[in-house]
Amino acid sequence: MRNLTKRLLGWLSFGVVTFLLSGCLHIVEEVTVRKDGSGSYKMTMDMSEVKSMMEALKNMGEEESEDQEEQTPDEETPKTDSDEEASDTEGESSMAQLGTEISSVSQSLRGIAGLTNVKEINDTSTYMFGYSFDFANIEALNKAIRVIQREKYETKVEETFRLKGGTFERLNVADMGEQFKKTLTETEEADEEGSMDMVKAFFSGMTYKQVYRFPDAKVKKSSNPLSELSGDGQSVSILIKPLDEEQQKKKPSVATVVKLK
């Protein structure tokens, strides 16, 4: 199966080059872990800013169409309704296909022992895509991540999370931000049209956020320097900007060790 990040980058890059507009991609990974090791996982790709881009394009097209109708001589053949409808729906159809590709991860997870309540997130009205599930233990969570990485990102990952006593650990693997950067670099090397500068500018505001919640405990500390503790002391968030040059100079990582009390 083709690398999912390549599909994502390919479609959005087409949008950038075609529409000459800017937008953003926000990835949010949420993990809730209880004292007994059970919990829930949710991954969301928020492309609502791309939706705004497409709506702006559609509005511009409608305005241009109205102006042309006022100025076009009778002998010229105007655009047909079918032509306009095809133009309006082409981007929406492509995004729907992309959303299905992302959310279809849930199909691969339904047969994994220890996983329940597997759901897909495929909201084309808000351009929110992803998947979520509950896990019985950390082993089941790691197996799910292993399947996702293998089938959708063509990456081999054995272990992503650990929980031992009062310590929760996220290893420096399955980093979607790094996977995206790698795909972007590979695409840039193969770029023959010189359009990658525009694409990189489009994705410059991309964010990758991890949120770790511990409903049965308080967070004592988190080793990742980007960690932010919630007001109630029961969750940690880490915000990475994969294409932010200033942050990248500090070599940010998804890895963290969270001490609980």
PDB file of C-alpha atoms in Angstrom:
ATOM      1  CA  MET A   1       0.000   0.000   0.000  1.00  0.00           C
ATOM      2  CA  ARG A   2       1.309   3.410  -0.910  1.00  0.00           C
ATOM      3  CA  ASN A   3       2.604   5.472   2.015  1.00  0.00           C
ATOM      4  CA  LEU A   4      -0.321   7.478   3.438  1.00  0.00           C
ATOM      5  CA  THR A   5       1.790  10.596   3.923  1.00  0.00           C
ATOM      6  CA  LYS A   6       2.645  10.506   0.211  1.00  0.00           C
ATOM      7  CA  ARG A   7      -1.053  10.411  -0.642  1.00  0.00           C
ATOM      8  CA  LEU A   8      -1.746  13.292   1.724  1.00  0.00           C
ATOM      9  CA  LEU A   9       1.174  15.363   0.483  1.00  0.00           C
ATOM     10  CA  GLY A  10       0.378  14.621  -3.132  1.00  0.00           C
ATOM     11  CA  TRP A  11      -3.227  15.786  -2.914  1.00  0.00           C
ATOM     12  CA  LEU A  12      -2.557  18.881  -0.829  1.00  0.00           C
ATOM     13  CA  SER A  13       0.467  19.808  -2.934  1.00  0.00           C
ATOM     14  CA  PHE A  14      -1.756  19.692  -6.000  1.00  0.00           C
ATOM     15  CA  GLY A  15      -4.105  22.061  -4.228  1.00  0.00           C
ATOM     16  CA  VAL A  16      -1.326  24.494  -3.403  1.00  0.00           C
ATOM     17  CA  VAL A  17       0.121  24.573  -6.891  1.00  0.00           C
ATOM     18  CA  THR A  18      -3.290  24.820  -8.522  1.00  0.00           C
ATOM     19  CA  PHE A  19      -4.931  27.374  -6.268  1.00  0.00           C
ATOM     20  CA  LEU A  20      -1.931  29.446  -5.164  1.00  0.00           C
ATOM     21  CA  LEU A  21      -3.445  29.758  -1.705  1.00  0.00           C
ATOM     22  CA  SER A  22      -2.108  28.905   1.723  1.00  0.00           C
ATOM     23  CA  GLY A  23      -3.413  26.656   4.455  1.00  0.00           C
ATOM     24  CA  CYS A  24      -2.348  24.342   7.241  1.00  0.00           C
ATOM     25  CA  LEU A  25      -2.406  20.823   8.597  1.00  0.00           C
ATOM     26  CA  HIS A  26      -2.782  20.025  12.277  1.00  0.00           C
ATOM     27  CA  ILE A  27      -2.282  16.507  13.637  1.00  0.00           C
ATOM     28  CA  VAL A  28      -3.466  15.714  17.159  1.00  0.00           C
ATOM     29  CA  GLU A  29      -2.645  12.447  18.927  1.00  0.00           C
ATOM     30  CA  GLU A  30      -4.471  11.865  22.216  1.00  0.00           C
ATOM     31  CA  VAL A  31      -3.715   9.034  24.640  1.00  0.00           C
ATOM     32  CA  THR A  32      -5.596   8.468  27.889  1.00  0.00           C
ATOM     33  CA  VAL A  33      -4.028   5.943  30.263  1.00  0.00           C
ATOM     34  CA  ARG A  34      -5.568   4.653  33.487  1.00  0.00           C
ATOM     35  CA  LYS A  35      -3.736   3.151  36.419  1.00  0.00           C
ATOM     36  CA  ASP A  36      -4.436  -0.423  35.260  1.00  0.00           C
ATOM     37  CA  GLY A  37      -2.962   0.264  31.808  1.00  0.00           C
ATOM     38  CA  SER A  38      -6.251   0.499  29.939  1.00  0.00           C
ATOM     39  CA  GLY A  39      -7.309   3.624  28.132  1.00  0.00           C
ATOM     40  CA  SER A  40      -8.160   5.235  24.815  1.00  0.00           C
ATOM     41  CA  TYR A  41      -6.338   6.495  21.729  1.00  0.00           C
ATOM     42  CA  LYS A  42      -7.414   9.072  19.159  1.00  0.00           C
ATOM     43  CA  MET A  43      -5.612  10.443  16.121  1.00  0.00           C
ATOM     44  CA  THR A  44      -7.085  13.379  14.233  1.00  0.00           C
ATOM     45  CA  MET A  45      -5.917  15.199  11.128  1.00  0.00           C
ATOM     46  CA  ASP A  46      -7.485  18.648  11.127  1.00  0.00           C
ATOM     47  CA  MET A  47      -7.562  20.080   7.622  1.00  0.00           C
ATOM     48  CA  SER A  48     -10.283  22.651   8.241  1.00  0.00           C
ATOM     49  CA  GLU A  49      -7.988  25.395   6.944  1.00  0.00           C
ATOM     50  CA  VAL A  50      -7.812  23.541   3.637  1.00  0.00           C
ATOM     51  CA  LYS A  51     -11.610  23.586   3.577  1.00  0.00           C
ATOM     52  CA  SER A  52     -11.523  27.357   4.055  1.00  0.00           C
ATOM     53  CA  MET A  53      -9.077  27.559   1.161  1.00  0.00           C
ATOM     54  CA  MET A  54     -11.399  25.594  -1.100  1.00  0.00           C
ATOM     55  CA  GLU A  55     -14.452  27.612  -0.070  1.00  0.00           C
ATOM     56  CA  ALA A  56     -12.578  30.827  -0.842  1.00  0.00           C
ATOM     57  CA  LEU A  57     -11.641  29.419  -4.240  1.00  0.00           C
ATOM     58  CA  LYS A  58     -15.243  28.442  -4.914  1.00  0.00           C
ATOM     59  CA  ASN A  59     -16.501  31.915  -3.999  1.00  0.00           C
ATOM     60  CA  MET A  60     -13.887  33.515  -6.248  1.00  0.00           C
ATOM     61  CA  GLY A  61     -14.986  31.270  -9.088  1.00  0.00           C
ATOM     62  CA  GLU A  62     -18.627  32.197  -8.611  1.00  0.00           C
ATOM     63  CA  GLU A  63     -17.793  35.904  -8.634  1.00  0.00           C
ATOM     64  CA  GLU A  64     -15.717  35.528 -11.806  1.00  0.00           C
ATOM     65  CA  SER A  65     -18.549  33.598 -13.429  1.00  0.00           C
ATOM     66  CA  GLU A  66     -21.014  36.381 -12.638  1.00  0.00           C
ATOM     67  CA  ASP A  67     -18.647  39.011 -14.050  1.00  0.00           C
ATOM     68  CA  GLN A  68     -18.148  37.006 -17.231  1.00  0.00           C
ATOM     69  CA  GLU A  69     -21.896  36.613 -17.708  1.00  0.00           C
ATOM     70  CA  GLU A  70     -22.268  40.387 -17.577  1.00  0.00           C
ATOM     71  CA  GLN A  71     -19.400  41.016 -20.012  1.00  0.00           C
ATOM     72  CA  THR A  72     -19.615  38.036 -22.410  1.00  0.00           C
ATOM     73  CA  PRO A  73     -21.116  38.833 -25.843  1.00  0.00           C
ATOM     74  CA  ASP A  74     -24.161  36.797 -26.893  1.00  0.00           C
ATOM     75  CA  GLU A  75     -22.255  34.984 -29.649  1.00  0.00           C
ATOM     76  CA  GLU A  76     -19.761  33.447 -27.179  1.00  0.00           C
ATOM     77  CA  THR A  77     -20.631  30.127 -25.595  1.00  0.00           C
ATOM     78  CA  PRO A  78     -20.819  30.442 -21.795  1.00  0.00           C
ATOM     79  CA  LYS A  79     -19.820  27.762 -19.350  1.00  0.00           C
ATOM     80  CA  THR A  80     -22.439  25.086 -18.843  1.00  0.00           C
ATOM     81  CA  ASP A  81     -23.904  24.287 -15.442  1.00  0.00           C
ATOM     82  CA  SER A  82     -22.305  20.849 -15.628  1.00  0.00           C
ATOM     83  CA  ASP A  83     -18.851  22.394 -16.126  1.00  0.00           C
ATOM     84  CA  GLU A  84     -19.261  24.584 -13.059  1.00  0.00           C
ATOM     85  CA  GLU A  85     -20.597  21.732 -10.951  1.00  0.00           C
ATOM     86  CA  ALA A  86     -17.676  19.515 -11.964  1.00  0.00           C
ATOM     87  CA  SER A  87     -15.192  22.216 -11.007  1.00  0.00           C
ATOM     88  CA  ASP A  88     -16.869  22.817  -7.644  1.00  0.00           C
ATOM     89  CA  THR A  89     -17.034  19.161  -6.684  1.00  0.00           C
ATOM     90  CA  GLU A  90     -13.631  17.975  -7.919  1.00  0.00           C
ATOM     91  CA  GLY A  91     -11.748  19.151  -4.838  1.00  0.00           C
ATOM     92  CA  GLU A  92     -14.449  17.935  -2.470  1.00  0.00           C
ATOM     93  CA  SER A  93     -14.408  14.500  -4.093  1.00  0.00           C
ATOM     94  CA  SER A  94     -10.626  14.260  -3.802  1.00  0.00           C
ATOM     95  CA  MET A  95     -10.748  15.275  -0.153  1.00  0.00           C
ATOM     96  CA  ALA A  96     -13.465  12.710   0.531  1.00  0.00           C
ATOM     97  CA  GLN A  97     -11.240  10.017  -0.967  1.00  0.00           C
ATOM     98  CA  LEU A  98      -8.317  11.183   1.144  1.00  0.00           C
ATOM     99  CA  GLY A  99     -10.483  11.187   4.267  1.00  0.00           C
ATOM    100  CA  THR A 100     -11.584   7.643   3.542  1.00  0.00           C
ATOM    101  CA  GLU A 101      -7.936   6.586   3.170  1.00  0.00           C
ATOM    102  CA  ILE A 102      -7.030   8.065   6.552  1.00  0.00           C
ATOM    103  CA  SER A 103     -10.065   6.867   8.469  1.00  0.00           C
ATOM    104  CA  SER A 104      -9.931   3.391   6.893  1.00  0.00           C
ATOM    105  CA  VAL A 105      -7.184   2.585   9.402  1.00  0.00           C
ATOM    106  CA  SER A 106     -10.044   1.579  11.673  1.00  0.00           C
ATOM    107  CA  GLN A 107     -10.768  -1.423   9.435  1.00  0.00           C
ATOM    108  CA  SER A 108      -7.293  -2.799  10.136  1.00  0.00           C
ATOM    109  CA  LEU A 109      -7.732  -2.410  13.888  1.00  0.00           C
ATOM    110  CA  ARG A 110     -11.051  -4.168  14.412  1.00  0.00           C
ATOM    111  CA  GLY A 111      -9.555  -7.648  14.610  1.00  0.00           C
ATOM    112  CA  ILE A 112      -6.836  -6.839  17.149  1.00  0.00           C
ATOM    113  CA  ALA A 113      -7.255  -8.487  20.548  1.00  0.00           C
ATOM    114  CA  GLY A 114      -7.568  -5.975  23.369  1.00  0.00           C
ATOM    115  CA  LEU A 115      -9.084  -3.211  21.236  1.00  0.00           C
ATOM    116  CA  THR A 116     -12.720  -2.153  21.481  1.00  0.00           C
ATOM    117  CA  ASN A 117     -14.931   0.708  20.355  1.00  0.00           C
ATOM    118  CA  VAL A 118     -12.908   1.214  17.180  1.00  0.00           C
ATOM    119  CA  LYS A 119     -14.276   4.200  15.260  1.00  0.00           C
ATOM    120  CA  GLU A 120     -13.360   6.113  12.149  1.00  0.00           C
ATOM    121  CA  ILE A 121     -13.465   9.893  11.902  1.00  0.00           C
ATOM    122  CA  ASN A 122     -14.421  10.963   8.401  1.00  0.00           C
ATOM    123  CA  ASP A 123     -16.135  14.348   8.532  1.00  0.00           C
ATOM    124  CA  THR A 124     -16.012  15.971   5.105  1.00  0.00           C
ATOM    125  CA  SER A 125     -18.066  18.936   6.346  1.00  0.00           C
ATOM    126  CA  THR A 126     -15.243  20.071   8.645  1.00  0.00           C
ATOM    127  CA  TYR A 127     -12.337  18.190   7.020  1.00  0.00           C
ATOM    128  CA  MET A 128     -11.578  16.264  10.193  1.00  0.00           C
ATOM    129  CA  PHE A 129     -10.241  12.757   9.589  1.00  0.00           C
ATOM    130  CA  GLY A 130      -8.768  10.037  11.757  1.00  0.00           C
ATOM    131  CA  TYR A 131      -9.654   7.144  14.035  1.00  0.00           C
ATOM    132  CA  SER A 132     -10.060   6.242  17.700  1.00  0.00           C
ATOM    133  CA  PHE A 133     -10.259   3.143  19.892  1.00  0.00           C
ATOM    134  CA  ASP A 134     -10.141   1.882  23.470  1.00  0.00           C
ATOM    135  CA  PHE A 135      -7.377  -0.478  24.568  1.00  0.00           C
ATOM    136  CA  ALA A 136      -7.307  -3.026  27.397  1.00  0.00           C
ATOM    137  CA  ASN A 137      -3.590  -2.628  28.091  1.00  0.00           C
ATOM    138  CA  ILE A 138      -0.399  -1.043  26.772  1.00  0.00           C
ATOM    139  CA  GLU A 139       0.446  -4.195  24.832  1.00  0.00           C
ATOM    140  CA  ALA A 140      -2.767  -3.856  22.811  1.00  0.00           C
ATOM    141  CA  LEU A 141      -2.043  -0.161  22.213  1.00  0.00           C
ATOM    142  CA  ASN A 142       1.450  -0.955  20.938  1.00  0.00           C
ATOM    143  CA  LYS A 143       0.100  -3.645  18.645  1.00  0.00           C
ATOM    144  CA  ALA A 144      -2.384  -1.170  17.178  1.00  0.00           C
ATOM    145  CA  ILE A 145       0.358   1.383  16.513  1.00  0.00           C
ATOM    146  CA  ARG A 146       2.470  -1.381  14.973  1.00  0.00           C
ATOM    147  CA  VAL A 147      -0.314  -2.268  12.517  1.00  0.00           C
ATOM    148  CA  ILE A 148      -0.983   1.380  11.653  1.00  0.00           C
ATOM    149  CA  GLN A 149       2.676   2.117  10.987  1.00  0.00           C
ATOM    150  CA  ARG A 150       3.143  -0.986   8.858  1.00  0.00           C
ATOM    151  CA  GLU A 151      -0.006  -0.719   6.753  1.00  0.00           C
ATOM    152  CA  LYS A 152      -0.333   3.031   6.331  1.00  0.00           C
ATOM    153  CA  TYR A 153       3.154   4.452   6.689  1.00  0.00           C
ATOM    154  CA  GLU A 154       5.335   1.512   5.613  1.00  0.00           C
ATOM    155  CA  THR A 155       7.361   1.826   8.804  1.00  0.00           C
ATOM    156  CA  LYS A 156       8.379  -0.941  11.197  1.00  0.00           C
ATOM    157  CA  VAL A 157       7.713  -0.049  14.833  1.00  0.00           C
ATOM    158  CA  GLU A 158       7.766  -2.643  17.616  1.00  0.00           C
ATOM    159  CA  GLU A 159       7.097  -0.574  20.735  1.00  0.00           C
ATOM    160  CA  THR A 160       5.820   2.983  21.114  1.00  0.00           C
ATOM    161  CA  PHE A 161       4.572   3.262  24.707  1.00  0.00           C
ATOM    162  CA  ARG A 162       5.618   1.843  28.075  1.00  0.00           C
ATOM    163  CA  LEU A 163       3.932   1.889  31.460  1.00  0.00           C
ATOM    164  CA  LYS A 164       5.731   0.591  34.514  1.00  0.00           C
ATOM    165  CA  GLY A 165       4.696   1.509  38.021  1.00  0.00           C
ATOM    166  CA  GLY A 166       4.391   5.272  38.200  1.00  0.00           C
ATOM    167  CA  THR A 167       6.224   5.918  34.937  1.00  0.00           C
ATOM    168  CA  PHE A 168       4.682   6.375  31.503  1.00  0.00           C
ATOM    169  CA  GLU A 169       7.016   6.569  28.522  1.00  0.00           C
ATOM    170  CA  ARG A 170       6.610   7.547  24.886  1.00  0.00           C
ATOM    171  CA  LEU A 171       9.542   6.339  22.802  1.00  0.00           C
ATOM    172  CA  ASN A 172      11.017   8.353  19.952  1.00  0.00           C
ATOM    173  CA  VAL A 173       9.233   6.344  17.247  1.00  0.00           C
ATOM    174  CA  ALA A 174       6.042   6.590  15.168  1.00  0.00           C
ATOM    175  CA  ASP A 175       6.662  10.321  14.808  1.00  0.00           C
ATOM    176  CA  MET A 176       4.138  11.480  12.224  1.00  0.00           C
ATOM    177  CA  GLY A 177       5.793  14.879  11.977  1.00  0.00           C
ATOM    178  CA  GLU A 178       9.118  13.311  11.041  1.00  0.00           C
ATOM    179  CA  GLN A 179       7.411  10.961   8.607  1.00  0.00           C
ATOM    180  CA  PHE A 180       5.793  13.936   6.922  1.00  0.00           C
ATOM    181  CA  LYS A 181       9.107  15.821   6.746  1.00  0.00           C
ATOM    182  CA  LYS A 182      10.801  12.783   5.226  1.00  0.00           C
ATOM    183  CA  THR A 183       8.120  12.483   2.568  1.00  0.00           C
ATOM    184  CA  LEU A 184       8.375  16.202   1.861  1.00  0.00           C
ATOM    185  CA  THR A 185      12.151  15.901   1.424  1.00  0.00           C
ATOM    186  CA  GLU A 186      11.812  12.932  -0.920  1.00  0.00           C
ATOM    187  CA  THR A 187       9.224  14.808  -2.956  1.00  0.00           C
ATOM    188  CA  GLU A 188      11.457  17.875  -3.080  1.00  0.00           C
ATOM    189  CA  GLU A 189      14.361  15.811  -4.437  1.00  0.00           C
ATOM    190  CA  ALA A 190      12.138  14.487  -7.209  1.00  0.00           C
ATOM    191  CA  ASP A 191      10.576  17.874  -7.950  1.00  0.00           C
ATOM    192  CA  GLU A 192      11.001  18.763 -11.611  1.00  0.00           C
ATOM    193  CA  GLU A 193       8.627  21.716 -11.802  1.00  0.00           C
ATOM    194  CA  GLY A 194      10.204  23.791  -9.039  1.00  0.00           C
ATOM    195  CA  SER A 195       6.953  23.974  -7.093  1.00  0.00           C
ATOM    196  CA  MET A 196       8.209  22.676  -3.742  1.00  0.00           C
ATOM    197  CA  ASP A 197       9.047  26.102  -2.317  1.00  0.00           C
ATOM    198  CA  MET A 198       5.376  26.953  -2.583  1.00  0.00           C
ATOM    199  CA  VAL A 199       4.390  23.629  -1.043  1.00  0.00           C
ATOM    200  CA  LYS A 200       6.801  24.083   1.878  1.00  0.00           C
ATOM    201  CA  ALA A 201       5.384  27.549   2.483  1.00  0.00           C
ATOM    202  CA  PHE A 202       1.909  26.033   2.544  1.00  0.00           C
ATOM    203  CA  PHE A 203       2.887  23.534   5.231  1.00  0.00           C
ATOM    204  CA  SER A 204       5.072  25.921   7.249  1.00  0.00           C
ATOM    205  CA  GLY A 205       2.448  26.263   9.968  1.00  0.00           C
ATOM    206  CA  MET A 206       1.884  22.526  10.350  1.00  0.00           C
ATOM    207  CA  THR A 207       1.626  21.304  13.950  1.00  0.00           C
ATOM    208  CA  TYR A 208       1.803  17.873  15.563  1.00  0.00           C
ATOM    209  CA  LYS A 209       0.402  17.772  19.072  1.00  0.00           C
ATOM    210  CA  GLN A 210       0.509  14.897  21.547  1.00  0.00           C
ATOM    211  CA  VAL A 211      -1.791  14.928  24.559  1.00  0.00           C
ATOM    212  CA  TYR A 212      -1.361  12.402  27.379  1.00  0.00           C
ATOM    213  CA  ARG A 213      -4.097  12.174  30.020  1.00  0.00           C
ATOM    214  CA  PHE A 214      -3.911  10.338  33.341  1.00  0.00           C
ATOM    215  CA  PRO A 215      -7.346  10.385  35.040  1.00  0.00           C
ATOM    216  CA  ASP A 216      -6.146   8.263  38.001  1.00  0.00           C
ATOM    217  CA  ALA A 217      -2.959  10.185  38.766  1.00  0.00           C
ATOM    218  CA  LYS A 218      -1.182  13.522  38.902  1.00  0.00           C
ATOM    219  CA  VAL A 219       1.811  14.351  36.747  1.00  0.00           C
ATOM    220  CA  LYS A 220       4.968  14.921  38.743  1.00  0.00           C
ATOM    221  CA  LYS A 221       7.139  15.831  35.758  1.00  0.00           C
ATOM    222  CA  SER A 222       7.668  15.189  32.063  1.00  0.00           C
ATOM    223  CA  SER A 223      11.145  14.937  30.560  1.00  0.00           C
ATOM    224  CA  ASN A 224      10.330  16.512  27.201  1.00  0.00           C
ATOM    225  CA  PRO A 225      11.291  20.233  27.291  1.00  0.00           C
ATOM    226  CA  LEU A 226       8.221  21.092  25.209  1.00  0.00           C
ATOM    227  CA  SER A 227       5.877  19.591  27.801  1.00  0.00           C
ATOM    228  CA  GLU A 228       3.025  21.701  29.124  1.00  0.00           C
ATOM    229  CA  LEU A 229       1.129  20.568  32.204  1.00  0.00           C
ATOM    230  CA  SER A 230      -2.624  21.111  32.422  1.00  0.00           C
ATOM    231  CA  GLY A 231      -4.178  23.140  35.211  1.00  0.00           C
ATOM    232  CA  ASP A 232      -5.521  20.053  36.973  1.00  0.00           C
ATOM    233  CA  GLY A 233      -2.121  18.341  36.754  1.00  0.00           C
ATOM    234  CA  GLN A 234      -3.554  15.276  35.041  1.00  0.00           C
ATOM    235  CA  SER A 235      -2.415  15.757  31.478  1.00  0.00           C
ATOM    236  CA  VAL A 236       0.663  16.694  29.481  1.00  0.00           C
ATOM    237  CA  SER A 237       0.711  18.203  25.996  1.00  0.00           C
ATOM    238  CA  ILE A 238       3.644  18.496  23.605  1.00  0.00           C
ATOM    239  CA  LEU A 239       3.385  20.738  20.545  1.00  0.00           C
ATOM    240  CA  ILE A 240       5.847  20.126  17.728  1.00  0.00           C
ATOM    241  CA  LYS A 241       6.137  22.274  14.615  1.00  0.00           C
ATOM    242  CA  PRO A 242       7.893  19.993  12.113  1.00  0.00           C
ATOM    243  CA  LEU A 243       8.678  22.749   9.605  1.00  0.00           C
ATOM    244  CA  ASP A 244       9.402  25.591  12.008  1.00  0.00           C
ATOM    245  CA  GLU A 245      13.081  26.409  11.543  1.00  0.00           C
ATOM    246  CA  GLU A 246      13.573  27.953  14.986  1.00  0.00           C
ATOM    247  CA  GLN A 247      12.041  25.016  16.833  1.00  0.00           C
ATOM    248  CA  GLN A 248      13.828  22.490  14.648  1.00  0.00           C
ATOM    249  CA  LYS A 249      17.187  23.967  15.656  1.00  0.00           C
ATOM    250  CA  LYS A 250      16.452  22.597  19.143  1.00  0.00           C
ATOM    251  CA  LYS A 251      15.824  19.123  17.687  1.00  0.00           C
ATOM    252  CA  PRO A 252      12.378  18.527  19.201  1.00  0.00           C
ATOM    253  CA  SER A 253      11.289  14.962  19.859  1.00  0.00           C
ATOM    254  CA  VAL A 254       8.051  13.121  20.579  1.00  0.00           C
ATOM    255  CA  ALA A 255       9.855  11.088  23.240  1.00  0.00           C
ATOM    256  CA  THR A 256       9.073  11.767  26.877  1.00  0.00           C
ATOM    257  CA  VAL A 257       9.126  10.089  30.271  1.00  0.00           C
ATOM    258  CA  VAL A 258       6.239  11.113  32.492  1.00  0.00           C
ATOM    259  CA  LYS A 259       6.551  10.545  36.225  1.00  0.00           C
ATOM    260  CA  LEU A 260       3.207  10.099  37.952  1.00  0.00           C
ATOM    261  CA  LYS A 261       2.196  10.462  41.588  1.00  0.00           C
TER     262      LYS A 261
END
